[in-house]
Short mmCIF file of C-alpha atoms in Angstrom, two decimals:
data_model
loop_
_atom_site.label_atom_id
_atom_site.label_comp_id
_atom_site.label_asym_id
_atom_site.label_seq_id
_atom_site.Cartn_x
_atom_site.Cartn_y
_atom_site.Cartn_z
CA UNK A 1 0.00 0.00 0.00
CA UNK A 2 2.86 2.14 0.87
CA UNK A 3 4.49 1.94 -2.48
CA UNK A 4 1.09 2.71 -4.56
CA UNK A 5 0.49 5.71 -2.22
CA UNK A 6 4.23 7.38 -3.35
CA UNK A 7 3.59 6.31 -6.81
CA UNK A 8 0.09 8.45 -6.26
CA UNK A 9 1.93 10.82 -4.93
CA UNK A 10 4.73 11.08 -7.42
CA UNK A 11 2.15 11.66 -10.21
CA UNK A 12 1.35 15.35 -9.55
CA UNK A 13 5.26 15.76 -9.35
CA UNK A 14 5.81 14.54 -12.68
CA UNK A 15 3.15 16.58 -14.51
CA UNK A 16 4.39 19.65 -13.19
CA UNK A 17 8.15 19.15 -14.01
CA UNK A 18 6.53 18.28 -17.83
CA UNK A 19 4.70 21.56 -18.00
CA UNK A 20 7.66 23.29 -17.21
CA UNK A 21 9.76 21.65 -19.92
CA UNK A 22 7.00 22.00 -22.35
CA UNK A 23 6.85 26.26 -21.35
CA UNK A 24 10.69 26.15 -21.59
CA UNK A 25 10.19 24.87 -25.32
CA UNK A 26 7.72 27.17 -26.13
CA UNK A 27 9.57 30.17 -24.99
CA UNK A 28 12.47 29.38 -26.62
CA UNK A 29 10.90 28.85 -30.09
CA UNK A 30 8.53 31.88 -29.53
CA UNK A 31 12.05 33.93 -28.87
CA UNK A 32 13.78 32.60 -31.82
CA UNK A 33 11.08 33.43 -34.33
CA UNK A 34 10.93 36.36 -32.81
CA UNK A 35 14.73 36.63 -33.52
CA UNK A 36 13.90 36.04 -37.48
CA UNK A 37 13.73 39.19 -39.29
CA UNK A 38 10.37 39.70 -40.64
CA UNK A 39 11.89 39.94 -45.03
CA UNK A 40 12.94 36.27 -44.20
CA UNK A 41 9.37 35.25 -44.11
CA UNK A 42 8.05 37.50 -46.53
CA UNK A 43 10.91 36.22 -48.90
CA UNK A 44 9.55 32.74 -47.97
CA UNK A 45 6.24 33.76 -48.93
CA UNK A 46 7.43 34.63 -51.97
CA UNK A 47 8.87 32.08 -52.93
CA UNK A 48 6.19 29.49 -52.35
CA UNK A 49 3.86 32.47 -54.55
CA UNK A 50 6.39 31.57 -57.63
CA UNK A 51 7.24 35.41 -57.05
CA UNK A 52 11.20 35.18 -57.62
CA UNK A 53 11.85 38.70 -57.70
CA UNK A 54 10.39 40.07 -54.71
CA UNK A 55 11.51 36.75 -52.94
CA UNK A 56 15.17 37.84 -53.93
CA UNK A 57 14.60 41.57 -52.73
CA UNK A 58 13.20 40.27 -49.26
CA UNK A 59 16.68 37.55 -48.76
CA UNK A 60 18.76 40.60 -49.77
CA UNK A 61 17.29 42.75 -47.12
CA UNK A 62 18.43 39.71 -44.88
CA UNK A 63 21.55 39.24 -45.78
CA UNK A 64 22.19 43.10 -45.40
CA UNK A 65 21.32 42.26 -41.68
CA UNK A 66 22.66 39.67 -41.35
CA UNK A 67 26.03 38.97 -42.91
CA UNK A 68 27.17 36.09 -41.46
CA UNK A 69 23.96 33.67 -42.65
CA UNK A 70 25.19 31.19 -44.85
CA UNK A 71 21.63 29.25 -45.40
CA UNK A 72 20.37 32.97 -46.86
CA UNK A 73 23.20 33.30 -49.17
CA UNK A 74 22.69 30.14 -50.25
CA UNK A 75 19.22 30.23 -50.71
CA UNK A 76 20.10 33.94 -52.62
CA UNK A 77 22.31 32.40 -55.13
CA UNK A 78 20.15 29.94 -55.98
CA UNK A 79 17.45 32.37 -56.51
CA UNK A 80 19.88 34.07 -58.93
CA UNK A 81 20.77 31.21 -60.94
CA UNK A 82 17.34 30.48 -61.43
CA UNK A 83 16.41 33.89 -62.90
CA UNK A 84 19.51 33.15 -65.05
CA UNK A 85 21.50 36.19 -63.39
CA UNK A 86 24.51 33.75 -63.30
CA UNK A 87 26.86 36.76 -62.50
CA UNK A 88 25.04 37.57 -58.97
CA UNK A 89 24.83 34.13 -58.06
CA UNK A 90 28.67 33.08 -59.07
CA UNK A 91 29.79 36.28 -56.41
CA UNK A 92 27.59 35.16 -53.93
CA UNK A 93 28.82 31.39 -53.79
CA UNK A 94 32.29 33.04 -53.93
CA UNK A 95 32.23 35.57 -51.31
CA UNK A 96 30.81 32.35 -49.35
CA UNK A 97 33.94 30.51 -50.12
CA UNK A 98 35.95 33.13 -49.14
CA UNK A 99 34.71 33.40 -45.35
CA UNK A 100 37.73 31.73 -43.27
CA UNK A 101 34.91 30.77 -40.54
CA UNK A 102 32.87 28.21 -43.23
CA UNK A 103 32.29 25.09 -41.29
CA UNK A 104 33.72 22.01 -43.59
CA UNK A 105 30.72 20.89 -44.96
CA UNK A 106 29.44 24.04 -45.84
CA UNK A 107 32.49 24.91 -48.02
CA UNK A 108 31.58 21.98 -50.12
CA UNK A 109 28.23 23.10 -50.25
CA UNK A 110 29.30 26.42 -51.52
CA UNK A 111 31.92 24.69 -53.83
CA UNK A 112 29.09 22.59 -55.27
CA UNK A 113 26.67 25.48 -55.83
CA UNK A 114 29.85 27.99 -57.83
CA UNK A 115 30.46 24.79 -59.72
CA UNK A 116 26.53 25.12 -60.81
CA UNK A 117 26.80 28.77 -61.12
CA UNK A 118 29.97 28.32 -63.63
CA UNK A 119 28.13 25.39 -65.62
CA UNK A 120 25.10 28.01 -66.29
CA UNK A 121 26.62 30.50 -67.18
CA UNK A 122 28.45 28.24 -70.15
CA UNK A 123 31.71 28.43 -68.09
CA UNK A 124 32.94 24.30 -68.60
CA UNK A 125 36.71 24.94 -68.12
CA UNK A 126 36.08 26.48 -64.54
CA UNK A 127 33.11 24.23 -63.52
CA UNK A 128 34.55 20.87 -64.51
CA UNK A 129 37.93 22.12 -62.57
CA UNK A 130 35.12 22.54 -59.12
CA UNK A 131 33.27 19.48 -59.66
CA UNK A 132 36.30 17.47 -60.73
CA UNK A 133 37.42 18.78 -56.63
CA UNK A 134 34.53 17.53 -55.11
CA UNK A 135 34.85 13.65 -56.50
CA UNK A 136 36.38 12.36 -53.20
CA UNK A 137 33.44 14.64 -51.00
CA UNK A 138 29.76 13.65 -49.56
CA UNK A 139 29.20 15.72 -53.36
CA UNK A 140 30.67 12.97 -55.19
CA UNK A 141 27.49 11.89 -57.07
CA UNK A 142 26.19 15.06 -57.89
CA UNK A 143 29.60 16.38 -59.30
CA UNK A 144 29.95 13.27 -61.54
CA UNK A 145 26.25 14.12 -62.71
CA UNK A 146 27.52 17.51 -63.64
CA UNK A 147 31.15 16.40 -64.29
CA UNK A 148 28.34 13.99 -67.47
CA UNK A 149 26.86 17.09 -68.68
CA UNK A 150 29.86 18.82 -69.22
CA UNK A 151 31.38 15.95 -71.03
CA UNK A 152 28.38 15.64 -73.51
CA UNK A 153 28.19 19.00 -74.44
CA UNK A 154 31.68 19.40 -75.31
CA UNK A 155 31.64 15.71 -76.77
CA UNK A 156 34.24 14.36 -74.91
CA UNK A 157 32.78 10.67 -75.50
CA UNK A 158 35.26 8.64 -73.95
CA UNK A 159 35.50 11.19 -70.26
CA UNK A 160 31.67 10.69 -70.50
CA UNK A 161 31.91 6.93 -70.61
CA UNK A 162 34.52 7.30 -67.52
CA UNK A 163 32.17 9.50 -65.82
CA UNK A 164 28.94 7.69 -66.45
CA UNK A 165 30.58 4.37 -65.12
CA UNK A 166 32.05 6.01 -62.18
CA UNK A 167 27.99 7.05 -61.70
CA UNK A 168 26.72 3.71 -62.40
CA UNK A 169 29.50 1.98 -60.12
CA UNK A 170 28.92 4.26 -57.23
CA UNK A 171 25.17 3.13 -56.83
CA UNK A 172 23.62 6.23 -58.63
CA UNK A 173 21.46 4.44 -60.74
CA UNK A 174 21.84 2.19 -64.51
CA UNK A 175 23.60 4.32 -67.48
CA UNK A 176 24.41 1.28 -70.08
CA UNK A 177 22.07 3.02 -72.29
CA UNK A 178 23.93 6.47 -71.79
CA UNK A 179 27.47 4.28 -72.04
CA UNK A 180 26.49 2.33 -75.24
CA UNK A 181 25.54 5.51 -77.17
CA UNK A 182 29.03 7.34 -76.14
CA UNK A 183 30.53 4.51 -77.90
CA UNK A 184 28.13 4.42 -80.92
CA UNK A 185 29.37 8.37 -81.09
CA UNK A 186 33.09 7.43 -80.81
CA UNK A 187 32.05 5.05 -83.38
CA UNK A 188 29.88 7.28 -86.06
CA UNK A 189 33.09 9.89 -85.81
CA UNK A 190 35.10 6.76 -86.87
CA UNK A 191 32.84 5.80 -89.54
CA UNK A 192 32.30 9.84 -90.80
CA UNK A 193 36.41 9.60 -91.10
CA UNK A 194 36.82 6.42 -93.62
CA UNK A 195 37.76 4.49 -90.48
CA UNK A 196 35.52 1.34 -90.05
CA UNK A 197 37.87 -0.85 -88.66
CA UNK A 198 38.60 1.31 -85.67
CA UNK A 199 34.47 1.77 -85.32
CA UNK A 200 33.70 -2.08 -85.01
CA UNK A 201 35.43 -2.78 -81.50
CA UNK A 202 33.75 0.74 -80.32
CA UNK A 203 30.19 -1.19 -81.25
CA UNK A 204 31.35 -4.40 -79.91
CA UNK A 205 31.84 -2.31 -76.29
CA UNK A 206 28.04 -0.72 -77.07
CA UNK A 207 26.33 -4.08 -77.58
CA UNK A 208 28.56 -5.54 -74.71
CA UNK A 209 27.06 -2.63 -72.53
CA UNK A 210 23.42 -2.67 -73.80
CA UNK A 211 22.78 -5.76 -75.98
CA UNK A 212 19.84 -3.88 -77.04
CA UNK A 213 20.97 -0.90 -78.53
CA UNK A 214 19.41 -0.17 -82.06
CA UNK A 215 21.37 2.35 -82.63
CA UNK A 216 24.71 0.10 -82.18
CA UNK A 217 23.16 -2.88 -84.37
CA UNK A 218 22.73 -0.48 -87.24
CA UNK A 219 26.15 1.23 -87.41
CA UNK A 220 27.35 -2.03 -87.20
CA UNK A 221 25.72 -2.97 -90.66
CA UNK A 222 26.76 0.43 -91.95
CA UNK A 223 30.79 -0.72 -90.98
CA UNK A 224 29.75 -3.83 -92.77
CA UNK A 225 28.67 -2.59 -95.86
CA UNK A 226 31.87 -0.01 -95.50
CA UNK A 227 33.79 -2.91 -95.77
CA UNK A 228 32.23 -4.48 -98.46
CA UNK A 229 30.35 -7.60 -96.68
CA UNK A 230 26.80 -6.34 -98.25
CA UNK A 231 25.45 -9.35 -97.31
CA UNK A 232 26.41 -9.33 -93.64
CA UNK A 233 25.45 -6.04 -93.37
CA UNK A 234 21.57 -7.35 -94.49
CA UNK A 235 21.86 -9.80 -92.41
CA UNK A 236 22.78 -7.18 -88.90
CA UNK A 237 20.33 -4.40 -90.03
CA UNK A 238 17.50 -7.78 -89.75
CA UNK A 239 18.52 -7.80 -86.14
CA UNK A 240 16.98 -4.38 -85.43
CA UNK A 241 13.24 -6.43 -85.77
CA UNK A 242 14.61 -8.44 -82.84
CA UNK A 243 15.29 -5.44 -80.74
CA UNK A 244 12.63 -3.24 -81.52
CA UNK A 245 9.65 -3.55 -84.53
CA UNK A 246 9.19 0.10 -84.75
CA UNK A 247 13.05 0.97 -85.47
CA UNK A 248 12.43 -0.71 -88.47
CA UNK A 249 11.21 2.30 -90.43
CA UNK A 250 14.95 3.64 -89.39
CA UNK A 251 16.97 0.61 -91.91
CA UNK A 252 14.19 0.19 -94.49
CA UNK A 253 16.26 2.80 -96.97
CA UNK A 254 19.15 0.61 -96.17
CA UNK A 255 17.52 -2.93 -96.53
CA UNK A 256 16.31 -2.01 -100.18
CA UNK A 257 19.23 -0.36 -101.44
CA UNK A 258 21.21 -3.60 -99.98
CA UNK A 259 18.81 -5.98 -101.75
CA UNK A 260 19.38 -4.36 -104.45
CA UNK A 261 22.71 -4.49 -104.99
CA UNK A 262 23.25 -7.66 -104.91
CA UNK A 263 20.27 -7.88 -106.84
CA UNK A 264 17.40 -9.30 -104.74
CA UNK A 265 15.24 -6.29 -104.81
CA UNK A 266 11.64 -8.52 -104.83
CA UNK A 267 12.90 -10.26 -101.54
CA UNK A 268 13.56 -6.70 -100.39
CA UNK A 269 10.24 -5.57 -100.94
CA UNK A 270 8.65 -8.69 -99.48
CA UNK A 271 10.84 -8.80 -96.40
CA UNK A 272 10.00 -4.55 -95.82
CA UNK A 273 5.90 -5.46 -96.82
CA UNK A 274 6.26 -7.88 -93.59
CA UNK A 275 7.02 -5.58 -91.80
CA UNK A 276 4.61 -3.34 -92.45
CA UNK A 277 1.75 -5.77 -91.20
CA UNK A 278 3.95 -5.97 -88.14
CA UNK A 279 4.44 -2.12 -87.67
CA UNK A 280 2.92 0.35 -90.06
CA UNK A 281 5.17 3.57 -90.28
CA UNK A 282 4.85 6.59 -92.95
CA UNK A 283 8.28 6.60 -93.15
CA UNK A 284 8.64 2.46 -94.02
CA UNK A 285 5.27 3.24 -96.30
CA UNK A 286 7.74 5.96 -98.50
CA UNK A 287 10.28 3.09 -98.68
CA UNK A 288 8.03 0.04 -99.74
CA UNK A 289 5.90 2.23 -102.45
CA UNK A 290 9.38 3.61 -103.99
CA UNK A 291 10.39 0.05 -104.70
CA UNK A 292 6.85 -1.44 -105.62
CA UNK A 293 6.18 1.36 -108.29
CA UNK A 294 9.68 0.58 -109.71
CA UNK A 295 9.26 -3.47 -109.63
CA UNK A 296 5.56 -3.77 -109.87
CA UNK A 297 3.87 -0.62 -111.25
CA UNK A 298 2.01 2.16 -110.34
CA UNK A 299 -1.34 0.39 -110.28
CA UNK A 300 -0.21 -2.30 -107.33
CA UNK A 301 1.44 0.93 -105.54
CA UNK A 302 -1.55 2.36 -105.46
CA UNK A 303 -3.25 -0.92 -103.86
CA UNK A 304 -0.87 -0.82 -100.97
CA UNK A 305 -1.01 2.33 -99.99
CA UNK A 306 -4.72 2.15 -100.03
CA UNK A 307 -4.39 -0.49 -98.02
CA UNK A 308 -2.42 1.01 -95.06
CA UNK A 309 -4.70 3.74 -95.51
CA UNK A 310 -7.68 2.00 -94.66
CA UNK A 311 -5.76 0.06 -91.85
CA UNK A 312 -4.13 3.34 -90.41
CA UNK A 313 -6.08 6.32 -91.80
CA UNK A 314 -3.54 9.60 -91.17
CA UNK A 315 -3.11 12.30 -93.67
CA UNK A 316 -0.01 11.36 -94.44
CA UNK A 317 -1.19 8.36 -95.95
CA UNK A 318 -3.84 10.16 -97.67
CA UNK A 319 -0.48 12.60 -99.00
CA UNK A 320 0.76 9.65 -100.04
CA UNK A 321 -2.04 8.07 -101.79
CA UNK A 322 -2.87 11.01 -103.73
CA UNK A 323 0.56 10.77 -105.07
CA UNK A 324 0.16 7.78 -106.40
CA UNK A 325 -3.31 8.97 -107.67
CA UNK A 326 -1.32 11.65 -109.86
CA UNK A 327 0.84 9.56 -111.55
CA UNK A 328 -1.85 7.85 -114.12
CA UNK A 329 -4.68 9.68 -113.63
CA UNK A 330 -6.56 11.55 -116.64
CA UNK A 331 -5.39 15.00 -117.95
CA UNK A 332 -9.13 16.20 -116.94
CA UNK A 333 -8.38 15.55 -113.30
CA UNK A 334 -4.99 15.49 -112.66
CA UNK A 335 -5.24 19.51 -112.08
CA UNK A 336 -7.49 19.24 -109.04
CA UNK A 337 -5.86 16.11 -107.78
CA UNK A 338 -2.71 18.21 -107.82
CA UNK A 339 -4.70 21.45 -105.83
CA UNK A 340 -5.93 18.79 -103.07
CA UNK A 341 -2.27 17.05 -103.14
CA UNK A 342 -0.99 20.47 -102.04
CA UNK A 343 -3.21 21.53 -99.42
CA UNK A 344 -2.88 18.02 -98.05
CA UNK A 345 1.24 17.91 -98.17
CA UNK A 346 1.23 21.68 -97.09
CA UNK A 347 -0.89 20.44 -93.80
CA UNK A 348 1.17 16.97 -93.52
CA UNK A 349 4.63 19.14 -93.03
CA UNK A 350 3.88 20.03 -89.25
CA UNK A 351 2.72 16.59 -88.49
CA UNK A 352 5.57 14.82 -90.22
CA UNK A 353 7.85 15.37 -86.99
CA UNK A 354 8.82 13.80 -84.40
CA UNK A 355 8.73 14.26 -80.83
CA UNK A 356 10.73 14.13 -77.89
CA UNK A 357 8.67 12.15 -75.42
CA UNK A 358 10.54 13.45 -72.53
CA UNK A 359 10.11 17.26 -73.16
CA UNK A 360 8.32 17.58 -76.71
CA UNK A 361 10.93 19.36 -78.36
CA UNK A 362 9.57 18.24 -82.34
CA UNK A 363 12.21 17.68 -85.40
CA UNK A 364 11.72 17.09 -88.45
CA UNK A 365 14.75 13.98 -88.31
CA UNK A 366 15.18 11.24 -85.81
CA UNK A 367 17.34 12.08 -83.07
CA UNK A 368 19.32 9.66 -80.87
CA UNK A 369 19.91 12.93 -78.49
CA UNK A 370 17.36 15.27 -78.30
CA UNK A 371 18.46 18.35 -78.76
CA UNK A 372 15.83 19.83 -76.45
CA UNK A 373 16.43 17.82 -73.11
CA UNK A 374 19.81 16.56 -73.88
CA UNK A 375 17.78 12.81 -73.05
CA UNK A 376 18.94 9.86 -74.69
CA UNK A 377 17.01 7.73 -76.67
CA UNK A 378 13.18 10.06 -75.82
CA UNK A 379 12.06 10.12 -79.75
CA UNK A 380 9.82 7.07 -80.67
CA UNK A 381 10.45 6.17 -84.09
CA UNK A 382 7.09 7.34 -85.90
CA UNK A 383 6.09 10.79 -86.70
CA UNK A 384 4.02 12.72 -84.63
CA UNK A 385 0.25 12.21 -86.25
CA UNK A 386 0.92 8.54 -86.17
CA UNK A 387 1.56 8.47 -82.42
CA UNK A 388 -1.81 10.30 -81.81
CA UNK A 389 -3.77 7.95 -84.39
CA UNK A 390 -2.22 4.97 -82.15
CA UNK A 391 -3.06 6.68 -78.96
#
């Protein structure tokens, strides 16, 4: 009984010394918001309003206060960058970086964000130098991101294989796609110079990275044929059907012209017609109807493309149909045939594009790299209007 009446007694005791901890608290974190100056919430407000500029007026007003508060200058130079004012936000990070009294970690902090700064404002030599620093720091995997970018831009393909497997090693994620097409670079450079034989190990190391890399399989057949093995090259472009149907459309031009060289242009056609049940494309329609009007006429032309056009109706099958309309049809006609041909091929140009599926940047060529993004591998191979006609 004794010990239940202390522990009755003890109760009281505790709740007290808890509502004294709990005012303690309160005080303090009353007294330190207190401590705030008031632009550091406004600029807060501000920012969360998508209101950059005033945001960046309220931090300054801060900082003028406050000197020695590294979380507002970084939070400043960021805001600069952003607005693309690359020249406030490099002297920020830099007077940071200059303070003798920067703890450690912030220093690399500071580092990181200059090295930013520089690769904004188009400054590689001086950013790759900071982020190149910062490999052995907690910053390692964000400096070998940036260390990437630099390398791609300034097509240094075999630094950006280094870097992208240093990335892919360390745990930040799968690059074999990124890695194969740095090599299938190294190896169209080899190709453009009358060099095949140096280009073929380079695509041995891209299929060896990313056995499924289109792009690899068909410079391979190009080095082929460079070397005169016609036949082999058929026989590696045929691979790209294993890989992926669609990317078909992207060797039809150079399956026909290979058939027909060594002079097996019907087996061409049939083999590209095949594909066409598989994967209808506009751009492996252009190829197939070429070769039919040449081997079989211009009245079993006409049949095909009518017949894609009833399976996929697009306007750019109707462009193409017309065409083949014009090329027999009677002298009493052919003028207003040609009017609707026209209005129909003027319409088809902006829909005969494609698009990057990452960030919708729209070319009229296929792109490996989009040139919007800088994403590898983002356009599908199929032009814009057939993509929605599919969706």
């Amino acid at each position: 009984m004794d010990f239940e009446l202390w522990w009755l007694l003890g109760i009281p005791v505790f709740f007290a010394l808890g509502w004294i901890a709990a005012r303690v608290d309160i005080h303090q974190l009353v007294s330190e918001s207190r401590s705030l100056p008031r632009n550091y919430f406004k600029g807060l407000n501000f920012l969360l309003n998508e209101q950059h500029d005033k945001a960046i007026d309220a931090f300054i007003e801060v900082v003028k206060l406050d000197p020695e508060s590294a979380d507002m200058h970084f939070a400043l130079g960021n805001l600069f960058r952003r607005r693309g004012e690359t020249e406030r936000a490099i002297r920020v990070h830099q007077n940071l970086l200059a303070r003798p009294d920067l703890p450690l970690e912030q220093q690399g902090h500071a580092a990181y964000e200059l090295g930013m700064d520089y690769l904004k404002a188009g400054l590689l030599d001086r950013a790759e130098e900071i982020f190149n620093s910062l490999i052995d720091t907690q910053y390692a995997a964000q400096a070998r991101r940036a260390l990437l970018e630099i390398y791609q831009r300034e097509k240094e393909w075999p630094r950006a294989i280094e870097a992208a497997v240093g990335l892919q090693e360390s745990g930040a994620g799968a690059r074999q796609k990124e890695i194969a097409q740095f090599y299938c670079e190294l190896a169209h450079d080899a190709l453009v110079h009358m060099k095949p034989d140096e280009a073929m190990p380079l695509l041995e190391k891209a299929l060896q990275t990313d056995r499924k890399s289109v792009r690899a399989t068909i410079l391979t057949g190009d080095v082929l044929l460079a070397r005169g093995d016609v036949e082999g090259a058929l026989t590696t472009w045929r691979r790209v059907e294993q890989q992926s149907v669609p990317h078909v459309a992207l060797v039809a031009q150079r399956l026909m012209d290979g058939y027909t060289k060594v002079g097996r242009a019907q087996e061409g056609v049939n083999l590209l017609r095949s594909y066409l049940e598989e994967a209808s494309s506009i751009d492996l329609i252009e190829v197939v109807f070429k070769a039919v009007i040449e081997l079989d006429g211009v009245e079993a032309a006409k049949q095909l493309v009518s017949a894609e056009l009833r399976r996929t109706p697009t306007l750019l099958g109707l462009d193409k149909l017309l065409e083949a309309r014009m090329m027999d049809a009677p002298a009493a006609i052919w003028s207003e045939l040609s009017m609707v041909k026209n209005l129909v091929h003027g319409y088809t140009q902006k829909l005969a594009r494609y698009q990057c599926s990452h960030c919708g940047f729209k070319a009229r060529q296929f792109y490996w790299h989009c040139p919007g993004c800088n994403k590898w591998e983002t356009y599908p191979p199929r032009r814009t209007e057939e993509l929605n006609v599919m969706n």
